[in-house]
Amino acid sequence: MKDRMNQVRVRSNLVFTIQQKLLRVLFVFSFGLILGFVAKYADTVSINADSKTILRFYTYGLSIIRDITTSLGIWVLIGTLLAARSRSPKAAALYVFIFFVGMLVAYYSYSSVLFGFFPKYYFFAWGVFALLSPICAYIIWYAGGNGWIAAFCSAPPIALLLINGDGFYYTHSLLQDFDLFLAILLFIVLPSNNMQRLRVLPFVVIMYFLCREYNLISMFFGGL
């Protein structure tokens, strides 16, 4: 089985020292911290229509960031790209987990320290998501390979984003359904070539309709 998966995608031959590995982990953790802080900060700023023009643009900009970061899609995109661009499936699992830990630490520390508010339900829900993320990242890493197995590994995040963004057909709001754009982006950048994109399509279609038919997205991600 291991040899079969090695044929799907070849691991990088790059060798890092312990110091380089630690720096990469620290960078990913810091990246998560920064995005978690920005997401929570944007979520706490209110829009004042009577404010000065510069301040109004600033607050509206933050409101756009808030709309994006409160959506599941942007975190799926970041986790997927981080996993797919890692040098091995184990590295993908580690980096994605570290990223989400950093994001959660910053986001909920901000709420707890500055506002004395700690939403246990959402912390637990996102905590479960973070704990499961290494498994997903390990699988997603193979999406950068070739063949039907790689195509199957590419399909879940694309299908998930497509389901989240299909409301665009009714609302015609690009910001509201930003996930549709992210799904298209992943479909372009995740498969390694055009043949892989053709292989991905049937898996995306099947997963999309299965999730819609059995309401799987709401079942697993409805609380996030």
PDB file of C-alpha atoms in Angstrom:
ATOM      1  CA  MET A   1       0.000   0.000   0.000  1.00  0.00           C
ATOM      2  CA  LYS A   2       2.838   2.379   0.879  1.00  0.00           C
ATOM      3  CA  ASP A   3       4.550   1.686  -2.455  1.00  0.00           C
ATOM      4  CA  ARG A   4       1.251   2.303  -4.247  1.00  0.00           C
ATOM      5  CA  MET A   5       0.836   5.711  -2.602  1.00  0.00           C
ATOM      6  CA  ASN A   6       4.459   6.588  -3.360  1.00  0.00           C
ATOM      7  CA  GLN A   7       3.583   6.178  -7.015  1.00  0.00           C
ATOM      8  CA  VAL A   8       0.743   8.677  -6.689  1.00  0.00           C
ATOM      9  CA  ARG A   9       3.094  11.462  -5.683  1.00  0.00           C
ATOM     10  CA  VAL A  10       6.833  11.405  -5.093  1.00  0.00           C
ATOM     11  CA  ARG A  11       8.063  12.947  -1.868  1.00  0.00           C
ATOM     12  CA  SER A  12      10.517  15.834  -2.047  1.00  0.00           C
ATOM     13  CA  ASN A  13      14.198  14.968  -1.760  1.00  0.00           C
ATOM     14  CA  LEU A  14      14.917  18.158   0.149  1.00  0.00           C
ATOM     15  CA  VAL A  15      16.566  17.551   3.510  1.00  0.00           C
ATOM     16  CA  PHE A  16      16.261  20.156   6.273  1.00  0.00           C
ATOM     17  CA  THR A  17      18.261  20.535   9.424  1.00  0.00           C
ATOM     18  CA  ILE A  18      16.510  20.521  12.791  1.00  0.00           C
ATOM     19  CA  GLN A  19      16.887  24.302  12.978  1.00  0.00           C
ATOM     20  CA  GLN A  20      15.296  24.714   9.529  1.00  0.00           C
ATOM     21  CA  LYS A  21      12.412  22.421  10.481  1.00  0.00           C
ATOM     22  CA  LEU A  22      11.809  24.367  13.684  1.00  0.00           C
ATOM     23  CA  LEU A  23      11.877  27.660  11.780  1.00  0.00           C
ATOM     24  CA  ARG A  24       9.317  26.360   9.288  1.00  0.00           C
ATOM     25  CA  VAL A  25       7.047  25.192  12.103  1.00  0.00           C
ATOM     26  CA  LEU A  26       7.463  28.549  13.852  1.00  0.00           C
ATOM     27  CA  PHE A  27       6.651  30.399  10.649  1.00  0.00           C
ATOM     28  CA  VAL A  28       3.464  28.378  10.087  1.00  0.00           C
ATOM     29  CA  PHE A  29       2.418  28.838  13.726  1.00  0.00           C
ATOM     30  CA  SER A  30       3.063  32.593  13.495  1.00  0.00           C
ATOM     31  CA  PHE A  31       1.073  32.736  10.265  1.00  0.00           C
ATOM     32  CA  GLY A  32      -1.839  31.131  12.070  1.00  0.00           C
ATOM     33  CA  LEU A  33      -1.481  33.542  14.991  1.00  0.00           C
ATOM     34  CA  ILE A  34      -1.524  36.570  12.692  1.00  0.00           C
ATOM     35  CA  LEU A  35      -4.560  35.445  10.716  1.00  0.00           C
ATOM     36  CA  GLY A  36      -6.397  34.480  13.891  1.00  0.00           C
ATOM     37  CA  PHE A  37      -5.720  37.922  15.361  1.00  0.00           C
ATOM     38  CA  VAL A  38      -6.759  39.725  12.159  1.00  0.00           C
ATOM     39  CA  ALA A  39      -9.941  37.644  11.910  1.00  0.00           C
ATOM     40  CA  LYS A  40     -10.992  38.436  15.466  1.00  0.00           C
ATOM     41  CA  TYR A  41      -9.982  42.091  15.239  1.00  0.00           C
ATOM     42  CA  ALA A  42     -12.051  42.533  12.068  1.00  0.00           C
ATOM     43  CA  ASP A  43     -14.963  40.850  13.817  1.00  0.00           C
ATOM     44  CA  THR A  44     -14.952  43.418  16.646  1.00  0.00           C
ATOM     45  CA  VAL A  45     -14.921  46.656  14.599  1.00  0.00           C
ATOM     46  CA  SER A  46     -18.300  48.218  13.894  1.00  0.00           C
ATOM     47  CA  ILE A  47     -19.123  50.323  10.822  1.00  0.00           C
ATOM     48  CA  ASN A  48     -20.085  53.945  11.408  1.00  0.00           C
ATOM     49  CA  ALA A  49     -21.662  55.536   8.344  1.00  0.00           C
ATOM     50  CA  ASP A  50     -21.101  59.023   9.810  1.00  0.00           C
ATOM     51  CA  SER A  51     -17.347  58.578  10.221  1.00  0.00           C
ATOM     52  CA  LYS A  52     -14.783  60.345   8.038  1.00  0.00           C
ATOM     53  CA  THR A  53     -14.081  58.997   4.567  1.00  0.00           C
ATOM     54  CA  ILE A  54     -10.707  57.407   5.378  1.00  0.00           C
ATOM     55  CA  LEU A  55     -12.029  55.789   8.531  1.00  0.00           C
ATOM     56  CA  ARG A  56     -15.117  54.629   6.672  1.00  0.00           C
ATOM     57  CA  PHE A  57     -12.991  52.897   4.030  1.00  0.00           C
ATOM     58  CA  TYR A  58     -10.943  51.348   6.821  1.00  0.00           C
ATOM     59  CA  THR A  59     -13.963  49.950   8.631  1.00  0.00           C
ATOM     60  CA  TYR A  60     -15.574  48.732   5.413  1.00  0.00           C
ATOM     61  CA  GLY A  61     -12.308  47.023   4.526  1.00  0.00           C
ATOM     62  CA  LEU A  62     -12.366  45.304   7.886  1.00  0.00           C
ATOM     63  CA  SER A  63     -15.977  44.289   7.317  1.00  0.00           C
ATOM     64  CA  ILE A  64     -14.939  42.563   4.083  1.00  0.00           C
ATOM     65  CA  ILE A  65     -12.158  40.763   5.965  1.00  0.00           C
ATOM     66  CA  ARG A  66     -14.710  39.800   8.624  1.00  0.00           C
ATOM     67  CA  ASP A  67     -17.081  38.361   6.026  1.00  0.00           C
ATOM     68  CA  ILE A  68     -14.266  36.333   4.483  1.00  0.00           C
ATOM     69  CA  THR A  69     -12.693  35.077   7.714  1.00  0.00           C
ATOM     70  CA  THR A  70     -16.000  34.120   9.318  1.00  0.00           C
ATOM     71  CA  SER A  71     -16.599  31.801   6.377  1.00  0.00           C
ATOM     72  CA  LEU A  72     -15.310  28.241   6.489  1.00  0.00           C
ATOM     73  CA  GLY A  73     -14.042  28.558   2.925  1.00  0.00           C
ATOM     74  CA  ILE A  74     -10.943  30.677   3.486  1.00  0.00           C
ATOM     75  CA  TRP A  75      -9.670  28.280   6.147  1.00  0.00           C
ATOM     76  CA  VAL A  76     -10.310  25.293   3.897  1.00  0.00           C
ATOM     77  CA  LEU A  77      -8.372  27.046   1.134  1.00  0.00           C
ATOM     78  CA  ILE A  78      -5.389  27.883   3.333  1.00  0.00           C
ATOM     79  CA  GLY A  79      -5.261  24.433   4.899  1.00  0.00           C
ATOM     80  CA  THR A  80      -5.541  22.759   1.489  1.00  0.00           C
ATOM     81  CA  LEU A  81      -2.799  24.836  -0.136  1.00  0.00           C
ATOM     82  CA  LEU A  82      -0.552  24.462   2.889  1.00  0.00           C
ATOM     83  CA  ALA A  83      -0.964  20.686   2.757  1.00  0.00           C
ATOM     84  CA  ALA A  84      -0.579  20.406  -1.020  1.00  0.00           C
ATOM     85  CA  ARG A  85       2.615  22.488  -1.052  1.00  0.00           C
ATOM     86  CA  SER A  86       4.326  20.599   1.782  1.00  0.00           C
ATOM     87  CA  ARG A  87       7.259  18.304   1.011  1.00  0.00           C
ATOM     88  CA  SER A  88       5.618  15.139   2.378  1.00  0.00           C
ATOM     89  CA  PRO A  89       2.246  13.967   3.749  1.00  0.00           C
ATOM     90  CA  LYS A  90       3.645  13.929   7.300  1.00  0.00           C
ATOM     91  CA  ALA A  91       4.893  17.490   6.908  1.00  0.00           C
ATOM     92  CA  ALA A  92       1.474  18.468   5.530  1.00  0.00           C
ATOM     93  CA  ALA A  93      -0.276  16.990   8.572  1.00  0.00           C
ATOM     94  CA  LEU A  94       2.079  18.785  10.963  1.00  0.00           C
ATOM     95  CA  TYR A  95       1.964  22.194   9.278  1.00  0.00           C
ATOM     96  CA  VAL A  96      -1.807  22.281   8.884  1.00  0.00           C
ATOM     97  CA  PHE A  97      -2.330  21.258  12.509  1.00  0.00           C
ATOM     98  CA  ILE A  98       0.167  23.865  13.747  1.00  0.00           C
ATOM     99  CA  PHE A  99      -1.479  26.539  11.602  1.00  0.00           C
ATOM    100  CA  PHE A 100      -4.948  25.896  13.028  1.00  0.00           C
ATOM    101  CA  VAL A 101      -3.606  25.740  16.586  1.00  0.00           C
ATOM    102  CA  GLY A 102      -2.009  29.156  16.079  1.00  0.00           C
ATOM    103  CA  MET A 103      -5.196  30.558  14.573  1.00  0.00           C
ATOM    104  CA  LEU A 104      -7.360  29.280  17.428  1.00  0.00           C
ATOM    105  CA  VAL A 105      -4.941  30.458  20.127  1.00  0.00           C
ATOM    106  CA  ALA A 106      -4.911  34.007  18.743  1.00  0.00           C
ATOM    107  CA  TYR A 107      -8.631  34.179  17.965  1.00  0.00           C
ATOM    108  CA  TYR A 108      -9.943  32.959  21.304  1.00  0.00           C
ATOM    109  CA  SER A 109      -7.210  34.550  23.416  1.00  0.00           C
ATOM    110  CA  TYR A 110      -8.265  37.868  21.892  1.00  0.00           C
ATOM    111  CA  SER A 111     -11.870  37.241  22.968  1.00  0.00           C
ATOM    112  CA  SER A 112     -10.923  36.050  26.435  1.00  0.00           C
ATOM    113  CA  VAL A 113      -8.309  38.679  27.323  1.00  0.00           C
ATOM    114  CA  LEU A 114      -9.907  41.801  25.854  1.00  0.00           C
ATOM    115  CA  PHE A 115     -13.594  41.016  26.252  1.00  0.00           C
ATOM    116  CA  GLY A 116     -13.696  38.397  29.001  1.00  0.00           C
ATOM    117  CA  PHE A 117     -15.716  36.235  26.663  1.00  0.00           C
ATOM    118  CA  PHE A 118     -14.838  32.632  25.847  1.00  0.00           C
ATOM    119  CA  PRO A 119     -17.324  30.819  23.553  1.00  0.00           C
ATOM    120  CA  LYS A 120     -16.808  27.234  24.650  1.00  0.00           C
ATOM    121  CA  TYR A 121     -19.027  25.716  21.969  1.00  0.00           C
ATOM    122  CA  TYR A 122     -17.240  27.345  19.041  1.00  0.00           C
ATOM    123  CA  PHE A 123     -13.834  26.708  20.585  1.00  0.00           C
ATOM    124  CA  PHE A 124     -14.710  23.035  20.980  1.00  0.00           C
ATOM    125  CA  ALA A 125     -16.133  22.823  17.431  1.00  0.00           C
ATOM    126  CA  TRP A 126     -13.066  24.440  15.891  1.00  0.00           C
ATOM    127  CA  GLY A 127     -10.870  22.374  18.200  1.00  0.00           C
ATOM    128  CA  VAL A 128     -12.342  19.178  16.772  1.00  0.00           C
ATOM    129  CA  PHE A 129     -11.795  20.609  13.286  1.00  0.00           C
ATOM    130  CA  ALA A 130      -8.131  21.298  14.171  1.00  0.00           C
ATOM    131  CA  LEU A 131      -7.658  17.799  15.593  1.00  0.00           C
ATOM    132  CA  LEU A 132      -9.025  16.233  12.417  1.00  0.00           C
ATOM    133  CA  SER A 133      -7.091  18.543  10.111  1.00  0.00           C
ATOM    134  CA  PRO A 134      -3.851  16.455  10.092  1.00  0.00           C
ATOM    135  CA  ILE A 135      -5.751  13.476   8.681  1.00  0.00           C
ATOM    136  CA  CYS A 136      -7.300  15.642   5.984  1.00  0.00           C
ATOM    137  CA  ALA A 137      -3.943  17.295   5.238  1.00  0.00           C
ATOM    138  CA  TYR A 138      -2.221  13.923   4.915  1.00  0.00           C
ATOM    139  CA  ILE A 139      -4.769  12.891   2.282  1.00  0.00           C
ATOM    140  CA  ILE A 140      -4.805  16.260   0.494  1.00  0.00           C
ATOM    141  CA  TRP A 141      -1.024  16.131   0.025  1.00  0.00           C
ATOM    142  CA  TYR A 142      -1.531  13.408  -2.585  1.00  0.00           C
ATOM    143  CA  ALA A 143      -3.759  15.745  -4.596  1.00  0.00           C
ATOM    144  CA  GLY A 144      -0.607  17.188  -6.150  1.00  0.00           C
ATOM    145  CA  GLY A 145       0.206  13.848  -7.769  1.00  0.00           C
ATOM    146  CA  ASN A 146      -1.062  12.034 -10.846  1.00  0.00           C
ATOM    147  CA  GLY A 147      -3.715   9.408 -11.432  1.00  0.00           C
ATOM    148  CA  TRP A 148      -7.183   8.649 -10.150  1.00  0.00           C
ATOM    149  CA  ILE A 149      -6.165   8.440  -6.492  1.00  0.00           C
ATOM    150  CA  ALA A 150      -4.688  11.943  -6.673  1.00  0.00           C
ATOM    151  CA  ALA A 151      -7.864  13.142  -8.386  1.00  0.00           C
ATOM    152  CA  PHE A 152      -9.992  11.634  -5.626  1.00  0.00           C
ATOM    153  CA  CYS A 153      -7.824  13.392  -2.997  1.00  0.00           C
ATOM    154  CA  SER A 154      -8.311  16.720  -4.793  1.00  0.00           C
ATOM    155  CA  ALA A 155     -12.086  16.529  -4.887  1.00  0.00           C
ATOM    156  CA  PRO A 156     -13.262  16.933  -1.231  1.00  0.00           C
ATOM    157  CA  PRO A 157     -12.103  20.529  -0.594  1.00  0.00           C
ATOM    158  CA  ILE A 158     -13.299  21.630  -4.037  1.00  0.00           C
ATOM    159  CA  ALA A 159     -16.710  20.027  -3.518  1.00  0.00           C
ATOM    160  CA  LEU A 160     -16.984  21.535  -0.038  1.00  0.00           C
ATOM    161  CA  LEU A 161     -16.246  25.043  -1.295  1.00  0.00           C
ATOM    162  CA  LEU A 162     -18.596  24.570  -4.242  1.00  0.00           C
ATOM    163  CA  ILE A 163     -21.452  23.641  -1.920  1.00  0.00           C
ATOM    164  CA  ASN A 164     -20.749  26.604   0.345  1.00  0.00           C
ATOM    165  CA  GLY A 165     -20.626  28.954  -2.627  1.00  0.00           C
ATOM    166  CA  ASP A 166     -23.528  27.745  -4.726  1.00  0.00           C
ATOM    167  CA  GLY A 167     -25.780  30.324  -3.105  1.00  0.00           C
ATOM    168  CA  PHE A 168     -24.280  32.753  -5.617  1.00  0.00           C
ATOM    169  CA  TYR A 169     -26.782  31.465  -8.159  1.00  0.00           C
ATOM    170  CA  TYR A 170     -29.543  32.976  -6.021  1.00  0.00           C
ATOM    171  CA  THR A 171     -27.935  35.998  -4.345  1.00  0.00           C
ATOM    172  CA  HIS A 172     -25.441  37.037  -7.063  1.00  0.00           C
ATOM    173  CA  SER A 173     -23.274  38.359  -4.237  1.00  0.00           C
ATOM    174  CA  LEU A 174     -19.592  37.651  -4.893  1.00  0.00           C
ATOM    175  CA  LEU A 175     -18.616  38.609  -1.350  1.00  0.00           C
ATOM    176  CA  GLN A 176     -21.351  36.531   0.238  1.00  0.00           C
ATOM    177  CA  ASP A 177     -20.444  33.522  -1.895  1.00  0.00           C
ATOM    178  CA  PHE A 178     -16.687  33.984  -1.980  1.00  0.00           C
ATOM    179  CA  ASP A 179     -16.367  30.230  -1.556  1.00  0.00           C
ATOM    180  CA  LEU A 180     -17.450  29.706  -5.177  1.00  0.00           C
ATOM    181  CA  PHE A 181     -14.425  31.659  -6.345  1.00  0.00           C
ATOM    182  CA  LEU A 182     -12.232  29.663  -3.971  1.00  0.00           C
ATOM    183  CA  ALA A 183     -13.604  26.398  -5.376  1.00  0.00           C
ATOM    184  CA  ILE A 184     -12.686  27.493  -8.907  1.00  0.00           C
ATOM    185  CA  LEU A 185      -9.268  28.601  -7.684  1.00  0.00           C
ATOM    186  CA  LEU A 186      -8.580  25.226  -6.074  1.00  0.00           C
ATOM    187  CA  PHE A 187      -9.774  23.423  -9.202  1.00  0.00           C
ATOM    188  CA  ILE A 188      -7.165  25.379 -11.162  1.00  0.00           C
ATOM    189  CA  VAL A 189      -4.182  25.188  -8.816  1.00  0.00           C
ATOM    190  CA  LEU A 190      -4.618  21.884  -6.973  1.00  0.00           C
ATOM    191  CA  PRO A 191      -4.514  19.285  -9.792  1.00  0.00           C
ATOM    192  CA  SER A 192      -1.053  19.015 -11.351  1.00  0.00           C
ATOM    193  CA  ASN A 193      -2.179  19.248 -15.007  1.00  0.00           C
ATOM    194  CA  ASN A 194      -5.193  19.436 -17.314  1.00  0.00           C
ATOM    195  CA  MET A 195      -5.618  15.662 -17.428  1.00  0.00           C
ATOM    196  CA  GLN A 196      -5.835  15.643 -13.635  1.00  0.00           C
ATOM    197  CA  ARG A 197      -8.513  18.328 -13.756  1.00  0.00           C
ATOM    198  CA  LEU A 198     -10.578  16.125 -16.043  1.00  0.00           C
ATOM    199  CA  ARG A 199     -10.144  13.240 -13.596  1.00  0.00           C
ATOM    200  CA  VAL A 200     -11.154  15.449 -10.670  1.00  0.00           C
ATOM    201  CA  LEU A 201     -14.440  16.574 -12.228  1.00  0.00           C
ATOM    202  CA  PRO A 202     -16.488  13.366 -11.797  1.00  0.00           C
ATOM    203  CA  PHE A 203     -15.391  13.016  -8.162  1.00  0.00           C
ATOM    204  CA  VAL A 204     -16.345  16.626  -7.445  1.00  0.00           C
ATOM    205  CA  VAL A 205     -19.767  16.139  -9.065  1.00  0.00           C
ATOM    206  CA  ILE A 206     -20.445  12.921  -7.138  1.00  0.00           C
ATOM    207  CA  MET A 207     -19.319  14.393  -3.797  1.00  0.00           C
ATOM    208  CA  TYR A 208     -21.292  17.574  -4.438  1.00  0.00           C
ATOM    209  CA  PHE A 209     -24.585  15.774  -5.027  1.00  0.00           C
ATOM    210  CA  LEU A 210     -24.029  13.274  -2.219  1.00  0.00           C
ATOM    211  CA  CYS A 211     -23.389  16.092   0.249  1.00  0.00           C
ATOM    212  CA  ARG A 212     -26.412  18.013  -0.994  1.00  0.00           C
ATOM    213  CA  GLU A 213     -28.646  14.945  -0.922  1.00  0.00           C
ATOM    214  CA  TYR A 214     -27.734  13.928   2.627  1.00  0.00           C
ATOM    215  CA  ASN A 215     -27.013  17.428   3.968  1.00  0.00           C
ATOM    216  CA  LEU A 216     -23.537  16.337   5.085  1.00  0.00           C
ATOM    217  CA  ILE A 217     -22.064  19.854   5.181  1.00  0.00           C
ATOM    218  CA  SER A 218     -24.584  21.074   7.750  1.00  0.00           C
ATOM    219  CA  MET A 219     -24.144  17.868   9.705  1.00  0.00           C
ATOM    220  CA  PHE A 220     -20.380  18.242  10.074  1.00  0.00           C
ATOM    221  CA  PHE A 221     -19.764  21.989   9.672  1.00  0.00           C
ATOM    222  CA  GLY A 222     -23.073  23.614  10.556  1.00  0.00           C
ATOM    223  CA  GLY A 223     -21.786  24.897  13.893  1.00  0.00           C
ATOM    224  CA  LEU A 224     -18.673  26.576  12.510  1.00  0.00           C
TER     225      LEU A 224
END
